[in-house]
GROMACS .gro file of C-alpha atoms in nm:
model
  190
    1MET     CA    1  19.633   0.284   4.785
    2GLU     CA    2  19.581   0.566   4.540
    3PRO     CA    3  19.675   0.519   4.173
    4SER     CA    4  19.984   0.698   4.041
    5LEU     CA    5  19.960   0.991   3.804
    6ALA     CA    6  20.087   0.767   3.515
    7THR     CA    7  19.801   0.534   3.577
    8LEU     CA    8  19.546   0.822   3.573
    9LEU     CA    9  19.688   0.971   3.261
   10LEU     CA   10  19.691   0.625   3.094
   11LEU     CA   11  19.332   0.594   3.186
   12ILE     CA   12  19.235   0.922   3.038
   13VAL     CA   13  19.437   0.857   2.714
   14GLY     CA   14  19.292   0.508   2.691
   15ALA     CA   15  18.933   0.631   2.733
   16VAL     CA   16  18.984   0.895   2.469
   17ALA     CA   17  19.144   0.641   2.238
   18VAL     CA   18  18.859   0.400   2.276
   19VAL     CA   19  18.599   0.675   2.202
   20GLY     CA   20  18.806   0.796   1.918
   21LEU     CA   21  18.854   0.449   1.771
   22VAL     CA   22  18.482   0.372   1.788
   23ALA     CA   23  18.388   0.702   1.632
   24ALA     CA   24  18.650   0.647   1.355
   25ILE     CA   25  18.532   0.312   1.276
   26THR     CA   26  18.155   0.382   1.281
   27ALA     CA   27  18.140   0.741   1.119
   28PRO     CA   28  18.279   0.860   0.789
   29PRO     CA   29  18.533   1.149   0.842
   30SER     CA   30  18.307   1.401   0.681
   31ILE     CA   31  18.032   1.321   0.923
   32LEU     CA   32  18.262   1.278   1.218
   33VAL     CA   33  18.439   1.612   1.176
   34GLY     CA   34  18.263   1.783   0.888
   35GLU     CA   35  18.390   2.000   0.613
   36SER     CA   36  18.312   2.359   0.723
   37GLN     CA   37  18.532   2.564   0.944
   38TRP     CA   38  18.276   2.559   1.222
   39GLU     CA   39  18.240   2.189   1.227
   40VAL     CA   40  18.614   2.141   1.275
   41ILE     CA   41  18.628   2.398   1.550
   42SER     CA   42  18.307   2.228   1.706
   43ALA     CA   43  18.490   1.889   1.692
   44PHE     CA   44  18.787   2.038   1.874
   45HIS     CA   45  18.562   2.197   2.131
   46GLY     CA   46  18.378   1.870   2.194
   47MET     CA   47  18.699   1.663   2.223
   48GLY     CA   48  18.854   1.918   2.440
   49ALA     CA   49  18.547   1.907   2.673
   50THR     CA   50  18.557   1.542   2.679
   51VAL     CA   51  18.923   1.529   2.776
   52PHE     CA   52  18.849   1.799   3.026
   53LEU     CA   53  18.567   1.603   3.176
   54LEU     CA   54  18.765   1.282   3.201
   55GLY     CA   55  19.077   1.453   3.370
   56SER     CA   56  18.872   1.672   3.599
   57THR     CA   57  18.656   1.380   3.718
   58ILE     CA   58  18.960   1.206   3.841
   59ALA     CA   59  19.082   1.530   3.991
   60VAL     CA   60  18.741   1.570   4.173
   61TYR     CA   61  18.793   1.222   4.336
   62LEU     CA   62  19.136   1.335   4.452
   63SER     CA   63  18.986   1.676   4.567
   64TRP     CA   64  18.736   1.466   4.776
   65ARG     CA   65  19.022   1.279   4.926
   66LEU     CA   66  19.193   1.616   5.006
   67TYR     CA   67  18.873   1.751   5.166
   68THR     CA   68  18.837   1.443   5.380
   69GLY     CA   69  19.209   1.463   5.482
   70GLN     CA   70  19.294   1.119   5.332
   71LEU     CA   71  19.485   1.226   5.015
   72GLY     CA   72  19.810   1.041   4.969
   73ALA     CA   73  19.877   1.130   4.595
   74PHE     CA   74  19.899   1.508   4.644
   75LYS     CA   75  20.139   1.533   4.347
   76ASP     CA   76  19.881   1.370   4.123
   77LEU     CA   77  19.608   1.619   4.235
   78LYS     CA   78  19.846   1.903   4.170
   79TRP     CA   79  19.915   1.806   3.812
   80LEU     CA   80  19.561   1.703   3.737
   81THR     CA   81  19.420   2.028   3.862
   82ALA     CA   82  19.671   2.221   3.648
   83PHE     CA   83  19.572   1.999   3.347
   84SER     CA   84  19.206   2.065   3.423
   85THR     CA   85  19.262   2.440   3.440
   86PHE     CA   86  19.452   2.430   3.103
   87MET     CA   87  19.178   2.234   2.949
   88ALA     CA   88  18.910   2.479   3.081
   89GLY     CA   89  19.095   2.758   2.901
   90VAL     CA   90  19.112   2.556   2.581
   91THR     CA   91  18.753   2.447   2.599
   92VAL     CA   92  18.627   2.794   2.675
   93ALA     CA   93  18.835   2.952   2.393
   94PHE     CA   94  18.696   2.705   2.134
   95GLY     CA   95  18.348   2.745   2.284
   96ASN     CA   96  18.369   3.126   2.254
   97TRP     CA   97  18.494   3.089   1.899
   98ILE     CA   98  18.193   2.869   1.810
   99TYR     CA   99  17.973   3.128   1.975
  100ILE     CA  100  18.046   3.373   1.694
  101TRP     CA  101  17.885   3.126   1.449
  102TYR     CA  102  17.611   3.035   1.680
  103ARG     CA  103  17.483   3.403   1.702
  104GLY     CA  104  17.557   3.474   1.331
  105PRO     CA  105  17.302   3.489   1.057
  106GLY     CA  106  17.161   3.152   0.974
  107GLY     CA  107  17.333   2.993   1.283
  108PRO     CA  108  17.167   2.773   1.542
  109ARG     CA  109  17.048   3.080   1.735
  110ALA     CA  110  16.822   3.179   1.451
  111PHE     CA  111  16.679   2.829   1.425
  112PHE     CA  112  16.616   2.804   1.797
  113LEU     CA  113  16.460   3.149   1.833
  114ALA     CA  114  16.230   3.064   1.541
  115ASN     CA  115  16.137   2.710   1.658
  116MET     CA  116  16.230   2.661   2.019
  117PRO     CA  117  16.297   2.994   2.199
  118GLU     CA  118  16.313   2.829   2.535
  119VAL     CA  119  16.591   2.589   2.426
  120HIS     CA  120  16.799   2.910   2.320
  121GLN     CA  121  16.733   3.059   2.672
  122VAL     CA  122  16.791   2.755   2.875
  123PHE     CA  123  17.011   2.521   2.672
  124PHE     CA  124  17.240   2.767   2.512
  125GLU     CA  125  17.250   3.103   2.699
  126PHE     CA  126  17.261   2.930   3.043
  127LYS     CA  127  17.506   2.674   2.915
  128GLU     CA  128  17.743   2.938   2.765
  129PHE     CA  129  17.758   3.142   3.082
  130ILE     CA  130  17.768   2.849   3.324
  131ALA     CA  131  18.065   2.701   3.124
  132LEU     CA  132  18.261   3.033   3.172
  133PHE     CA  133  18.256   2.978   3.548
  134THR     CA  134  18.462   2.661   3.498
  135LEU     CA  135  18.781   2.861   3.425
  136PRO     CA  136  18.801   3.092   3.735
  137THR     CA  137  18.691   2.812   3.976
  138MET     CA  138  18.955   2.582   3.830
  139VAL     CA  139  19.223   2.866   3.839
  140ALA     CA  140  19.133   2.947   4.195
  141SER     CA  141  19.155   2.578   4.319
  142THR     CA  142  19.480   2.514   4.126
  143PHE     CA  143  19.637   2.827   4.264
  144LEU     CA  144  19.556   2.719   4.624
  145ILE     CA  145  19.677   2.366   4.558
  146TRP     CA  146  20.008   2.495   4.405
  147LYS     CA  147  20.068   2.775   4.640
  148TYR     CA  148  20.020   2.585   4.971
  149GLY     CA  149  20.127   2.246   4.850
  150PRO     CA  150  20.114   1.952   5.098
  151ALA     CA  151  20.068   2.200   5.381
  152LEU     CA  152  19.702   2.207   5.275
  153LYS     CA  153  19.661   1.868   5.440
  154GLY     CA  154  19.702   2.022   5.790
  155ASN     CA  155  19.466   2.322   5.725
  156PRO     CA  156  19.101   2.221   5.710
  157GLU     CA  157  18.981   2.560   5.595
  158LEU     CA  158  19.223   2.572   5.292
  159ARG     CA  159  19.156   2.208   5.210
  160ALA     CA  160  18.783   2.295   5.196
  161ALA     CA  161  18.846   2.606   4.984
  162ALA     CA  162  19.060   2.418   4.731
  163SER     CA  163  18.836   2.120   4.720
  164ILE     CA  164  18.498   2.275   4.717
  165THR     CA  165  18.607   2.533   4.450
  166PHE     CA  166  18.731   2.253   4.221
  167LEU     CA  167  18.405   2.059   4.279
  168LEU     CA  168  18.206   2.364   4.185
  169GLY     CA  169  18.411   2.400   3.861
  170TRP     CA  170  18.351   2.043   3.783
  171ALA     CA  171  17.974   2.077   3.846
  172PHE     CA  172  17.967   2.383   3.601
  173LEU     CA  173  18.154   2.170   3.356
  174LEU     CA  174  17.919   1.882   3.380
  175LEU     CA  175  17.605   2.104   3.334
  176ALA     CA  176  17.774   2.268   3.030
  177TYR     CA  177  17.878   1.936   2.878
  178ILE     CA  178  17.531   1.782   2.905
  179LEU     CA  179  17.358   2.097   2.777
  180GLY     CA  180  17.623   2.112   2.488
  181ALA     CA  181  17.556   1.759   2.393
  182ALA     CA  182  17.177   1.819   2.391
  183ILE     CA  183  17.224   2.138   2.170
  184THR     CA  184  17.427   1.932   1.922
  185LYS     CA  185  17.148   1.674   1.911
  186LEU     CA  186  16.869   1.941   1.851
  187ASN     CA  187  17.060   2.123   1.582
  188GLU     CA  188  17.379   1.991   1.446
  189VAL     CA  189  17.685   2.205   1.356
  190GLY     CA  190  17.697   2.289   0.991
   0.00000   0.00000   0.00000
């Protein structure tokens, strides 16, 4: 038996609430969010990416079930892919906003180019462009799932197209998320 959409959403909200509660208890607000414009935008970007990762991870599981032809909770997959696509747009928008500061004078780019140029090339430039692939892959998968609906179950080629496209988007997200966390550890926002 597959969980209901309400259970999946409750899991996402609960996980974010636990992380938020631990962060709120253990870190002063000025350290948690910061005081500059870029720190606040970065916090929204990071939280958006975390919610995106949680929701899309559940959707990847359901996409796998679709791929194998064993999906029973099609409605859940439909809404979670739409949610993931929306969160991809939000996260990419905040990420592009932060990119302005990253490349600006005195931003992390200057620090990385002066001290660790390979980090700039691999960690940030690769991360920035790989993260942009999440949006079109999520849009393509969501489009197929919403357009063809439950009829996907009877068409192995369409099932594969919708599932594999979503999985690719999730893989791009995972890479960008890990590299983004590493960048934050190497040179904090400020």
